[in-house]
mmCIF file of C-alpha atoms in Angstrom:
data_model
loop_
_atom_site.group_PDB
_atom_site.id
_atom_site.type_symbol
_atom_site.label_atom_id
_atom_site.label_comp_id
_atom_site.label_asym_id
_atom_site.label_seq_id
_atom_site.Cartn_x
_atom_site.Cartn_y
_atom_site.Cartn_z
ATOM 1 C CA MET A 1 0.148 0.023 0.130
ATOM 2 C CA GLU A 2 2.800 2.505 0.678
ATOM 3 C CA VAL A 3 4.084 2.294 -3.082
ATOM 4 C CA ASP A 4 0.506 3.427 -3.935
ATOM 5 C CA TYR A 5 2.057 6.963 -2.043
ATOM 6 C CA GLY A 6 4.954 6.896 -3.134
ATOM 7 C CA ILE A 7 6.743 5.121 -0.438
ATOM 8 C CA THR A 8 9.254 3.258 -1.249
ATOM 9 C CA GLN A 9 12.147 3.546 1.409
ATOM 10 C CA TYR A 10 12.260 4.119 4.971
ATOM 11 C CA LEU A 11 15.248 5.871 6.661
ATOM 12 C CA GLY A 12 16.183 3.626 9.725
ATOM 13 C CA ASP A 13 14.064 0.840 11.544
ATOM 14 C CA ARG A 14 11.007 0.055 10.610
ATOM 15 C CA SER A 15 10.828 -1.598 13.488
ATOM 16 C CA ILE A 16 7.916 0.037 14.808
ATOM 17 C CA SER A 17 4.385 0.433 13.217
ATOM 18 C CA VAL A 18 2.431 4.037 13.197
ATOM 19 C CA PRO A 19 -1.451 2.976 12.373
ATOM 20 C CA CYS A 20 -2.969 5.466 9.929
ATOM 21 C CA VAL A 21 -5.446 5.754 7.728
ATOM 22 C CA MET A 22 -3.666 7.987 4.273
ATOM 23 C CA LYS A 23 -5.423 10.783 2.847
ATOM 24 C CA GLU A 24 -5.397 11.953 -0.755
ATOM 25 C CA LEU A 25 -8.295 14.529 -1.146
ATOM 26 C CA TYR A 26 -8.042 18.300 0.223
ATOM 27 C CA SER A 27 -11.409 17.127 1.305
ATOM 28 C CA ASP A 28 -10.215 14.713 3.905
ATOM 29 C CA PHE A 29 -8.255 17.282 6.046
ATOM 30 C CA ILE A 30 -10.529 19.210 7.615
ATOM 31 C CA VAL A 31 -9.644 21.889 10.197
ATOM 32 C CA GLN A 32 -12.127 22.494 13.082
ATOM 33 C CA GLU A 33 -11.993 25.348 15.060
ATOM 34 C CA ILE A 34 -11.351 24.823 19.317
ATOM 35 C CA LEU A 35 -12.821 27.610 21.458
ATOM 36 C CA GLU A 36 -11.328 29.058 24.571
ATOM 37 C CA ASP A 37 -13.385 26.799 26.186
ATOM 38 C CA GLU A 38 -11.905 23.882 24.619
ATOM 39 C CA THR A 39 -14.902 23.047 22.473
ATOM 40 C CA VAL A 40 -14.946 22.520 19.052
ATOM 41 C CA LEU A 41 -16.966 25.530 17.193
ATOM 42 C CA ARG A 42 -19.884 24.407 14.621
ATOM 43 C CA LEU A 43 -21.335 25.919 11.637
ATOM 44 C CA ALA A 44 -24.855 27.748 12.812
ATOM 45 C CA THR A 45 -27.577 26.396 10.813
ATOM 46 C CA ALA A 46 -29.870 28.681 9.296
ATOM 47 C CA SER A 47 -32.593 28.020 11.586
ATOM 48 C CA GLU A 48 -30.104 29.044 14.783
ATOM 49 C CA VAL A 49 -29.124 32.617 13.118
ATOM 50 C CA ARG A 50 -30.916 35.369 14.262
ATOM 51 C CA SER A 51 -31.816 37.225 11.293
ATOM 52 C CA TYR A 52 -31.130 40.939 11.534
ATOM 53 C CA VAL A 53 -31.889 41.366 7.581
ATOM 54 C CA LYS A 54 -35.148 43.784 7.577
ATOM 55 C CA GLU A 55 -36.505 45.378 4.086
ATOM 56 C CA GLU A 56 -36.012 48.943 4.008
ATOM 57 C CA GLU A 57 -39.594 49.643 3.109
ATOM 58 C CA GLU A 58 -40.584 47.929 6.238
ATOM 59 C CA LYS A 59 -38.918 50.595 8.550
ATOM 60 C CA GLY A 60 -41.364 52.637 10.097
ATOM 61 C CA VAL A 61 -41.123 55.956 11.936
ATOM 62 C CA ASP A 62 -39.337 56.145 15.271
ATOM 63 C CA GLU A 63 -41.978 58.181 17.385
ATOM 64 C CA ALA A 64 -39.506 58.466 20.428
ATOM 65 C CA VAL A 65 -37.400 60.709 18.946
ATOM 66 C CA ASP A 66 -37.828 64.555 19.833
ATOM 67 C CA VAL A 67 -38.998 67.118 17.252
ATOM 68 C CA PRO A 68 -36.142 70.497 17.124
ATOM 69 C CA SER A 69 -37.867 73.170 17.765
ATOM 70 C CA SER A 70 -37.115 74.606 14.461
ATOM 71 C CA LEU A 71 -39.162 71.981 12.593
ATOM 72 C CA SER A 72 -43.164 72.637 12.473
ATOM 73 C CA ALA A 73 -45.495 70.254 12.650
ATOM 74 C CA GLU A 74 -46.843 70.364 8.760
ATOM 75 C CA GLN A 75 -42.969 69.853 8.314
ATOM 76 C CA VAL A 76 -42.966 67.015 10.179
ATOM 77 C CA THR A 77 -45.909 65.983 8.789
ATOM 78 C CA ALA A 78 -44.984 66.701 5.033
ATOM 79 C CA LEU A 79 -41.904 64.181 5.977
ATOM 80 C CA ASP A 80 -43.863 61.603 7.380
ATOM 81 C CA ALA A 81 -45.343 61.097 4.011
ATOM 82 C CA LEU A 82 -42.484 61.022 1.702
ATOM 83 C CA ASP A 83 -42.227 57.908 -0.242
ATOM 84 C CA LYS A 84 -39.920 56.519 -3.561
ATOM 85 C CA ASN A 85 -42.351 58.508 -5.882
ATOM 86 C CA SER A 86 -42.485 62.080 -4.227
ATOM 87 C CA LYS A 87 -39.945 64.684 -5.021
ATOM 88 C CA PRO A 88 -37.311 65.786 -2.623
ATOM 89 C CA TYR A 89 -38.456 68.178 0.265
ATOM 90 C CA LEU A 90 -37.061 71.426 0.826
ATOM 91 C CA ILE A 91 -36.726 73.188 4.411
ATOM 92 C CA PRO A 92 -35.785 76.621 4.480
ATOM 93 C CA VAL A 93 -32.809 77.222 6.427
ATOM 94 C CA GLU A 94 -32.591 81.256 6.616
ATOM 95 C CA GLY A 95 -31.918 82.578 10.057
ATOM 96 C CA LEU A 96 -31.766 79.107 11.466
ATOM 97 C CA SER A 97 -27.812 78.525 13.723
ATOM 98 C CA LYS A 98 -25.359 75.765 12.451
ATOM 99 C CA ASP A 99 -27.095 73.883 15.302
ATOM 100 C CA ASP A 100 -30.120 73.788 14.769
ATOM 101 C CA ARG A 101 -29.662 72.911 11.117
ATOM 102 C CA LYS A 102 -27.470 69.828 13.178
ATOM 103 C CA ALA A 103 -30.498 68.936 14.639
ATOM 104 C CA ILE A 104 -32.853 68.443 11.971
ATOM 105 C CA HIS A 105 -29.730 66.131 9.876
ATOM 106 C CA ASP A 106 -29.848 64.086 13.470
ATOM 107 C CA PHE A 107 -33.639 64.195 13.366
ATOM 108 C CA VAL A 108 -33.712 62.361 9.792
ATOM 109 C CA ARG A 109 -31.003 60.515 10.295
ATOM 110 C CA MET A 110 -32.197 58.900 13.951
ATOM 111 C CA ARG A 111 -36.253 58.845 13.395
ATOM 112 C CA TYR A 112 -36.191 57.629 9.612
ATOM 113 C CA GLN A 113 -33.379 55.367 10.130
ATOM 114 C CA GLY A 114 -31.937 55.601 7.092
ATOM 115 C CA LYS A 115 -35.116 55.929 5.027
ATOM 116 C CA LEU A 116 -34.493 59.101 4.247
ATOM 117 C CA GLY A 117 -31.694 61.393 3.542
ATOM 118 C CA SER A 118 -31.144 64.747 4.246
ATOM 119 C CA GLU A 119 -28.707 67.175 2.424
ATOM 120 C CA THR A 120 -27.730 70.868 2.741
ATOM 121 C CA SER A 121 -27.744 72.844 -0.207
ATOM 122 C CA GLU A 122 -28.128 76.302 -1.400
ATOM 123 C CA LYS A 123 -31.596 76.866 -1.132
ATOM 124 C CA GLY A 124 -32.096 74.985 2.320
ATOM 125 C CA ILE A 125 -31.915 71.770 3.599
ATOM 126 C CA GLU A 126 -33.153 68.954 0.921
ATOM 127 C CA ILE A 127 -34.516 65.650 2.184
ATOM 128 C CA SER A 128 -35.471 62.610 -0.016
ATOM 129 C CA TYR A 129 -36.032 59.347 -0.116
ATOM 130 C CA CYS A 130 -33.102 56.857 0.103
ATOM 131 C CA GLY A 131 -35.097 53.480 -0.068
ATOM 132 C CA VAL A 132 -34.379 49.952 -2.468
ATOM 133 C CA ASN A 133 -35.209 51.637 -5.527
ATOM 134 C CA SER A 134 -33.410 54.929 -5.123
ATOM 135 C CA ARG A 135 -30.433 55.881 -7.120
ATOM 136 C CA THR A 136 -28.971 58.009 -4.880
ATOM 137 C CA ARG A 137 -26.090 56.286 -2.850
ATOM 138 C CA LYS A 138 -26.787 57.026 0.645
ATOM 139 C CA ARG A 139 -24.928 55.397 3.705
ATOM 140 C CA LYS A 140 -26.055 52.358 5.041
ATOM 141 C CA ARG A 141 -26.869 52.623 9.062
ATOM 142 C CA TRP A 142 -26.581 49.968 11.334
ATOM 143 C CA ALA A 143 -29.422 48.851 13.108
ATOM 144 C CA LYS A 144 -30.125 49.870 16.783
ATOM 145 C CA ASP A 145 -30.198 46.154 17.482
ATOM 146 C CA CYS A 146 -26.849 45.213 16.226
ATOM 147 C CA PRO A 147 -24.089 44.937 18.565
ATOM 148 C CA ASN A 148 -21.205 47.159 17.308
ATOM 149 C CA HIS A 149 -18.752 44.218 16.506
ATOM 150 C CA CYS A 150 -19.698 40.852 14.653
ATOM 151 C CA TYR A 151 -18.372 37.375 15.551
ATOM 152 C CA PHE A 152 -18.457 35.525 12.283
ATOM 153 C CA THR A 153 -17.329 31.643 11.315
ATOM 154 C CA LEU A 154 -16.054 31.114 7.993
ATOM 155 C CA ALA A 155 -16.285 28.110 6.330
ATOM 156 C CA LYS A 156 -13.668 27.885 3.372
ATOM 157 C CA GLU A 157 -13.849 25.015 0.445
ATOM 158 C CA ASN A 158 -9.909 24.886 -1.500
ATOM 159 C CA LYS A 159 -9.711 28.692 -0.588
ATOM 160 C CA ASP A 160 -6.479 30.755 0.794
ATOM 161 C CA THR A 161 -7.959 32.559 4.199
ATOM 162 C CA SER A 162 -6.572 35.492 3.344
ATOM 163 C CA TYR A 163 -8.059 35.488 -0.381
ATOM 164 C CA ALA A 164 -11.389 34.784 1.600
ATOM 165 C CA LEU A 165 -11.186 37.853 3.672
ATOM 166 C CA GLY A 166 -10.914 39.883 0.905
ATOM 167 C CA LEU A 167 -13.823 38.848 -0.835
ATOM 168 C CA ILE A 168 -15.801 39.801 2.241
ATOM 169 C CA ALA A 169 -13.924 42.736 2.624
ATOM 170 C CA LYS A 170 -14.831 43.668 -1.418
ATOM 171 C CA PHE A 171 -18.195 43.512 -0.396
ATOM 172 C CA LEU A 172 -18.339 45.410 2.977
ATOM 173 C CA LYS A 173 -17.422 48.609 1.434
#
């Protein structure tokens, strides 16, 4: 049997025999990560993983966010009514301080959770819909119920670790 695997000679005394199983496929070599508590890390099934994926269309309005004093009730109602078919809503900023303008931007970001975006223009603050079908590229916000860091298990087959991590980094941009 050794000849089948290219072993034709032995160095030294062959009186000691080591029982083993010869491997020939890369899939025969399975490396499992050992956790700090000395248990073997197992891949979770889809039913075990809590899903944080939420459709942007289903995101509601966070009513708990305080409305800045520089916004009127009519303006807030108009912002609540914005959808993907609406034109951008303009909030005039004449007479508003820098802190008031910042409060409006923060209000839009926190209340609408990325569904609406705000940009300052020459005319004022433009609030527009940034949903799934929007062509404008807006920053994606981290969900409130997600932790600030992510632990994951990487399962790869016939790929270098650095190559696999490079692919993950590419898609996270």
